[in-house]
Each structure stands twice: as structure tokens, then as C-alpha cells.
Amino acid sequence: MLLRKRAWDIMREDFLVVEEEASMAEVITKLRESISKHADNDFAIVVKESGQLAGVITARDMLRAIEDCVLRDDVVRNAEETDWDRAFAKACTLCCHRRVKDIMERRPPTVRPNDPVLLVLNSLVDSKVRWAVVEEGGKPIGVVVINDLFNEISREMVSSF
């Protein structure tokens, strides 16, 4: 039965989408909400104005960008303990105005809706990420998350024990 399953059978159709012109502040707010619903929803699909896939932004990408903003600022690095909160707040304010298109992953792993589950597995293993965008006609229509794929494959395996 597993060999008959396709990406569309296990993809999530409810996923976070942001436009590439969105600010980090907007995405941080949306990611926090998304993660509160499902811990493994720590990414957002980034689309162009046309709806075409532009990339993906993850919580890790956001943290990397925040780290870069904060550590780049000498005031924060050299601040005394009493000044640190104010300096950190200033660095974060500056950082939150950056655009998603400047920090997103531009070539996320993608699969087609009709791709067999084993091809999706191969894509996830090769890319070393926990999700793949299901893309049709250049537009994202779903996401396969590694936990969902694991549950599907392991269910088949357990039933054959």
C-alpha cells in the first residue's frame, strides 16, 4: 500500500505563507503563532507577489539573522550589564525591519503532488531538512513534514510485523 501513496496523500494543506517583502517582525509574529499550534510548524513558505514559490524561512534562519544583527552591533557586544537591555532592544528593532527575501532559503526542497512517498523520503533525507514543499505549476500547494512521513511509513511497517 505504501508504494501507492503520493505526496498529496500525506501533505499538509494548512501551512504558513508569507510574502517575500514581509518584514522579520511580521514573520516572527506569525511563526510564533504557528509554532504554538504545532511545534513542528517552525517554517513559512515565502511567495512572490504572483503566488509563485520564492523560498522558505525557518525559525533557525530567523535566529541566525537576529544573532547577526545583535552581534554585529558593537554597542551590544560591549555593553555593561545595565546598558545591555537597552542596546539589545535597539539592535532587535533595527533587525526587525529586514525583509524576508534577504534571509530566506531560496532553493528549498520541493516535490510534486504525484511523487511517490519513497521519492519524498529520498528528498527529505538528501536535503537534511524536516519538510519539503509540494509545488505545482511553480506555486506551493502543500508541505510534507518529516514527522507525518515517519508516521505514514512506520504505520505500514508496524502492520507488517
Coordinates of C-alpha atoms in Angstrom, one line a residue:
M1 CA 0.0 0.0 0.0
L2 CA 2.9 2.4 0.8
L3 CA 4.1 2.2 -2.8
R4 CA 0.8 3.6 -3.9
K5 CA 0.9 6.6 -1.6
R6 CA 1.8 10.0 -3.1
A7 CA 2.9 13.3 -1.7
W8 CA -0.6 14.7 -1.8
D9 CA -1.8 11.8 0.4
I10 CA 0.4 13.0 3.3
M11 CA 0.9 16.7 2.7
R12 CA -0.4 19.4 4.9
E13 CA -2.6 21.9 3.1
D14 CA -2.7 24.3 6.1
F15 CA 0.8 25.9 6.2
L16 CA 2.1 29.4 6.9
V17 CA 2.7 31.6 3.8
V18 CA 4.4 35.0 3.9
E19 CA 5.3 37.3 1.0
E20 CA 8.9 37.9 0.3
E21 CA 8.6 41.6 1.1
A22 CA 7.4 40.8 4.7
S23 CA 9.5 42.2 7.5
M24 CA 11.1 40.0 10.1
A25 CA 8.8 41.4 12.7
E26 CA 5.7 40.2 10.7
V27 CA 7.2 36.8 10.2
I28 CA 8.3 36.4 13.9
T29 CA 4.7 37.1 15.0
K30 CA 3.3 34.6 12.5
L31 CA 5.9 31.9 13.3
R32 CA 5.3 32.2 17.0
E33 CA 1.5 31.7 16.4
S34 CA 2.2 28.8 14.0
I35 CA 4.6 27.1 16.4
S36 CA 2.1 27.4 19.3
K37 CA -0.4 25.4 17.3
H38 CA 2.1 22.7 16.1
A39 CA 5.7 22.6 17.4
D40 CA 7.0 21.3 14.0
N41 CA 5.5 24.3 12.1
D42 CA 8.7 26.3 12.6
F43 CA 8.9 27.5 9.0
A44 CA 7.0 29.6 6.5
I45 CA 6.7 29.3 2.7
V46 CA 7.8 32.5 1.1
V47 CA 5.9 33.5 -2.1
K48 CA 6.3 36.3 -4.6
E49 CA 3.5 38.7 -5.3
S50 CA 2.3 36.4 -8.1
G51 CA 2.0 33.5 -5.6
Q52 CA 5.0 31.7 -7.1
L53 CA 7.3 29.9 -4.7
A54 CA 10.2 32.2 -3.7
G55 CA 11.7 30.2 -0.8
V56 CA 11.3 29.2 2.8
I57 CA 12.2 30.9 6.0
T58 CA 12.7 28.9 9.2
A59 CA 12.9 29.7 12.8
R60 CA 16.6 28.8 12.6
D61 CA 17.0 31.4 9.7
M62 CA 15.3 34.0 11.8
L63 CA 17.6 33.3 14.8
R64 CA 20.6 33.4 12.6
A65 CA 19.6 36.8 11.3
I66 CA 18.8 38.1 14.8
E67 CA 22.2 36.8 16.0
D68 CA 23.9 38.6 13.1
C69 CA 22.1 41.9 13.9
V70 CA 22.8 41.7 17.6
L71 CA 26.4 40.6 17.4
R72 CA 27.2 43.0 14.6
D73 CA 26.3 45.9 16.9
D74 CA 29.4 46.8 18.9
V75 CA 27.2 48.7 21.4
V76 CA 25.5 45.4 22.3
R77 CA 28.7 43.4 22.5
N78 CA 30.5 45.9 24.7
A79 CA 27.5 47.0 26.8
E80 CA 27.7 46.8 30.5
E81 CA 25.0 44.7 32.2
T82 CA 22.9 47.8 32.9
D83 CA 23.0 49.0 29.3
W84 CA 22.6 45.6 27.7
D85 CA 18.8 45.5 27.7
R86 CA 18.5 48.9 26.0
A87 CA 21.3 48.1 23.5
F88 CA 19.7 44.7 22.7
A89 CA 16.3 46.3 22.2
K90 CA 17.8 48.8 19.8
A91 CA 19.5 46.0 17.8
C92 CA 16.3 44.0 17.6
T93 CA 14.3 47.0 16.4
L94 CA 16.8 47.6 13.6
C95 CA 16.8 43.8 12.8
C96 CA 13.0 43.6 12.6
H97 CA 12.9 45.9 9.6
R98 CA 14.9 43.5 7.4
R99 CA 13.0 41.8 4.6
V100 CA 12.4 38.1 4.5
K101 CA 13.7 37.9 0.9
D102 CA 17.1 38.9 2.3
I103 CA 17.4 36.0 4.7
M104 CA 15.2 33.2 3.3
E105 CA 16.4 29.9 1.8
R106 CA 15.9 30.4 -1.9
R107 CA 16.1 26.8 -3.0
P108 CA 14.0 24.7 -0.6
P109 CA 13.4 21.0 -1.3
T110 CA 10.4 20.6 -3.5
V111 CA 8.3 17.6 -4.6
R112 CA 5.3 17.3 -6.9
P113 CA 1.9 16.2 -5.7
N114 CA 2.0 13.0 -7.6
D115 CA 5.5 12.0 -6.4
P116 CA 5.6 8.6 -4.6
V117 CA 6.2 8.7 -0.9
L118 CA 9.5 7.0 -1.3
L119 CA 10.7 9.8 -3.6
V120 CA 9.5 12.3 -0.9
L121 CA 11.5 10.3 1.6
N122 CA 14.6 10.5 -0.6
S123 CA 14.2 14.3 -1.0
L124 CA 14.0 14.8 2.8
V125 CA 16.9 12.6 3.5
D126 CA 19.1 14.2 0.8
S127 CA 18.3 17.7 1.8
K128 CA 18.7 17.1 5.5
V129 CA 15.7 19.2 6.4
R130 CA 12.4 18.2 8.1
W131 CA 10.0 19.3 5.3
A132 CA 9.5 19.6 1.6
V133 CA 7.3 22.0 -0.3
V134 CA 4.7 20.3 -2.5
E135 CA 4.8 22.5 -5.6
E136 CA 2.5 22.5 -8.7
G137 CA 2.9 25.0 -11.5
G138 CA 5.5 26.9 -9.5
K139 CA 3.1 27.5 -6.7
P140 CA 3.2 25.9 -3.2
I141 CA 0.1 23.7 -2.6
G142 CA 1.2 21.8 0.5
V143 CA 4.1 20.7 2.7
V144 CA 5.2 17.3 3.7
V145 CA 6.7 17.3 7.2
I146 CA 9.1 14.5 8.2
N147 CA 7.0 13.6 11.3
D148 CA 4.0 13.0 9.1
L149 CA 6.1 10.9 6.7
F150 CA 7.6 8.9 9.5
N151 CA 4.1 8.2 10.9
E152 CA 2.9 7.0 7.5
I153 CA 5.9 4.8 6.8
S154 CA 6.1 3.4 10.3
R155 CA 2.4 2.6 10.4
E156 CA 2.9 0.4 7.3
M157 CA 6.0 -1.2 8.8
V158 CA 4.3 -1.9 12.2
S159 CA 1.3 -3.5 10.4
S160 CA 3.6 -5.9 8.7
F161 CA 5.3 -7.2 11.9

